[in-house]
Each structure stands twice: as C-alpha cells, then as structure tokens.
XYZ file of N, CA and C in Angstrom:
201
model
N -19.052 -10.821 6.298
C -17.911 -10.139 5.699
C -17.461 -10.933 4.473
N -17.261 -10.190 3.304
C -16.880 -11.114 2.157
C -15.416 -11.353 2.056
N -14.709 -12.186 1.575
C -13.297 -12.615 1.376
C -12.400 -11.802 1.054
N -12.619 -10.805 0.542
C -11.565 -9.954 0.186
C -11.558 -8.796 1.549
N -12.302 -8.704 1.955
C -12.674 -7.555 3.223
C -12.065 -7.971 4.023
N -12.516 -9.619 4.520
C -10.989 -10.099 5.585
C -10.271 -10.358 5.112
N -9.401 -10.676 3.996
C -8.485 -11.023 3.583
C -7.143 -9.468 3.703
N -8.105 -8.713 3.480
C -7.649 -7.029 3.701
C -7.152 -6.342 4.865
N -8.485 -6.655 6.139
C -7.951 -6.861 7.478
C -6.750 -7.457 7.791
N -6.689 -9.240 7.474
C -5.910 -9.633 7.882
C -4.369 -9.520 7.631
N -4.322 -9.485 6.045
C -2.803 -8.574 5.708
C -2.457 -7.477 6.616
N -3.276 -6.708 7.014
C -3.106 -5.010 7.562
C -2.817 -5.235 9.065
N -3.406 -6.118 9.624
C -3.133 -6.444 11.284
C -1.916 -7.378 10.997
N -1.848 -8.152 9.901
C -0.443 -8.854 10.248
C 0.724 -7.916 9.927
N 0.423 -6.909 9.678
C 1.682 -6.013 9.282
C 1.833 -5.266 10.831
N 0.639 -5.547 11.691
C 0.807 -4.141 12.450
C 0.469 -2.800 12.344
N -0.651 -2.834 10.832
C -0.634 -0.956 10.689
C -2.193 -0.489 10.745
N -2.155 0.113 11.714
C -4.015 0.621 11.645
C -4.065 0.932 9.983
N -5.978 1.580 9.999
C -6.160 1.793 8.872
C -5.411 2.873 8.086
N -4.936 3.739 9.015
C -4.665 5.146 9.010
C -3.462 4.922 7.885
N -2.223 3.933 8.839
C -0.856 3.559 8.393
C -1.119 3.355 6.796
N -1.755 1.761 6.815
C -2.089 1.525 5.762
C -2.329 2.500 4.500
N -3.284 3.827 4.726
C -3.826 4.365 3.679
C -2.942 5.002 3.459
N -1.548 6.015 4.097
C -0.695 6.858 4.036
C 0.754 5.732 3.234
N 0.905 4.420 3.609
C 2.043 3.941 2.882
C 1.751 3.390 1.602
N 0.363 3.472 0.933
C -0.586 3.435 0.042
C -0.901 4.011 -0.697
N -0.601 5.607 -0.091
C -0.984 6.141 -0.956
C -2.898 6.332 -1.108
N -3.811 5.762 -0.276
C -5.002 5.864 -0.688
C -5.833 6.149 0.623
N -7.043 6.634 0.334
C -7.770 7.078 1.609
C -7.937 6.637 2.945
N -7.984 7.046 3.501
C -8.238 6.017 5.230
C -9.975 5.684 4.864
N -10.724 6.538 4.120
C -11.714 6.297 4.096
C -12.416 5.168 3.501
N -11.882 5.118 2.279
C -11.908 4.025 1.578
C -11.318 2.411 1.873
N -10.156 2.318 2.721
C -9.385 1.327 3.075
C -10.803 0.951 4.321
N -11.264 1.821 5.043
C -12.183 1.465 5.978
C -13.299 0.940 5.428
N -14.155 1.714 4.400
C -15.404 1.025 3.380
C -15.130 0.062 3.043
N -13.727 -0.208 2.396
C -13.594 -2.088 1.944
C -13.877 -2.942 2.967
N -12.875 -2.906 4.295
C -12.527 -3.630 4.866
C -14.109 -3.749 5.805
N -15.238 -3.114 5.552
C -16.704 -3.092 6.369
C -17.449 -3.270 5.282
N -16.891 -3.518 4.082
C -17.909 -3.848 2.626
C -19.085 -3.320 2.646
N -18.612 -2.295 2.661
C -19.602 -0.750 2.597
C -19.308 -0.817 0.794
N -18.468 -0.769 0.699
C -17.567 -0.597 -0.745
C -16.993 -1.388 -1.563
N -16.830 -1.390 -3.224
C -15.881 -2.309 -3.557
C -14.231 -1.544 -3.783
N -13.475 -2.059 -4.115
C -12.332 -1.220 -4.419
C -12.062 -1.356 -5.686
N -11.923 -0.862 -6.790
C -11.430 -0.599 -8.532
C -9.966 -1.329 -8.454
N -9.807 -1.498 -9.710
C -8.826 -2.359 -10.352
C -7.292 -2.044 -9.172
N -7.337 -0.272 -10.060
C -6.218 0.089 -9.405
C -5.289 0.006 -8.087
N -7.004 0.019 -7.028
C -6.504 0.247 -5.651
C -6.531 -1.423 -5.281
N -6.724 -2.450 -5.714
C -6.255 -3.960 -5.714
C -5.131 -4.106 -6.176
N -4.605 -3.334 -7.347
C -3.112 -3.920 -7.732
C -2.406 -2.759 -6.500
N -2.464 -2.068 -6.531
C -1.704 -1.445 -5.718
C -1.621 -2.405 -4.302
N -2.649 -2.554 -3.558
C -2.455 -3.509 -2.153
C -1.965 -4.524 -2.914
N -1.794 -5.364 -3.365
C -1.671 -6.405 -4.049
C -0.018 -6.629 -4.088
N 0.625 -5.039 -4.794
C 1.679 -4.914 -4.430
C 2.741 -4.689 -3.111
N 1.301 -3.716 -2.718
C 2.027 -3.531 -1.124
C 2.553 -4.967 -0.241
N 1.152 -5.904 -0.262
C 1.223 -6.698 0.712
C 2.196 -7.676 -0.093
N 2.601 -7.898 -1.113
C 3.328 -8.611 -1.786
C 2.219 -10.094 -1.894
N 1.092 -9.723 -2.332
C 0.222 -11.079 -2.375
C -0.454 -10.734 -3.999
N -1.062 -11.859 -4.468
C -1.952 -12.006 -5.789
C -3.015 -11.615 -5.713
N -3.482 -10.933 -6.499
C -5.194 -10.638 -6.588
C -6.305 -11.174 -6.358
N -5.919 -12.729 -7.024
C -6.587 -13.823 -6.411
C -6.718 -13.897 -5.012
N -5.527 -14.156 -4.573
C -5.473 -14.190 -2.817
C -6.362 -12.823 -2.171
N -5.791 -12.163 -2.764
C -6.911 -11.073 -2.015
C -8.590 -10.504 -2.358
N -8.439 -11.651 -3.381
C -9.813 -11.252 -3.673
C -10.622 -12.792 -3.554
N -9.414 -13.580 -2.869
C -10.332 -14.796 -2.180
C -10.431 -15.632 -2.904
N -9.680 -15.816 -4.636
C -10.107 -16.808 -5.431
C -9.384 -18.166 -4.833
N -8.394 -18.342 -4.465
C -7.506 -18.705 -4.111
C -6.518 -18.877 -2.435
N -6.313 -20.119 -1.756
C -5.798 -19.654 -0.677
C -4.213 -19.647 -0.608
C-alpha cells in the first residue's frame, strides 16, 4: 500500500466514517475514495486539496512527504 492510500484510510477511520460517509461529506465518489485507498487509482490535484481540507491536514502529509 503506498503512503498516501494509508495515510487516507487512516484519517477516515480516525474520524469514524466508512467510505460511503467520507465520499458524501466530500462531495466525491464512494468509488473513487475506495480506488485510492486500494491504489487501484491516483487521485488529481483537486480531490487532494479538497481531503486535504476536509481532514484539516497538508498535502504533504497526505501524500506522505512529510510526517
């Protein structure tokens, strides 16, 4: 699993919100939130700043540059 995939998980279980939650207070697919988080997929600029905002964390952090 690459760093941003758990890093994705782990924000989302520390909140408490299945994938489902997540994609609906997001605003973005359940489908897609699932492809990241199984790095089936990457996610585009947009849908990083957006989690980024949600979880109230840096891009870096979620994209693992950084702990």
């Amino acid at each position: 699993m690459n760093k941003f995939a758990e890093r994705l998980k782990e924000l989302r279980v520390e909140k408490g919100l299945s994938i489902i939650q997540l994609a609906k207070e997001t605003n973005l697919s359940k489908s897609a939130v699932s492809y990241w988080e199984n790095c089936v997929r990457i996610p585009n600029a947009l849908a990083i700043i957006t989690l980024c905002k949600y979880f109230n964390v840096s891009a870096d952090y979620l994209l693992g540059l950084e702990d």
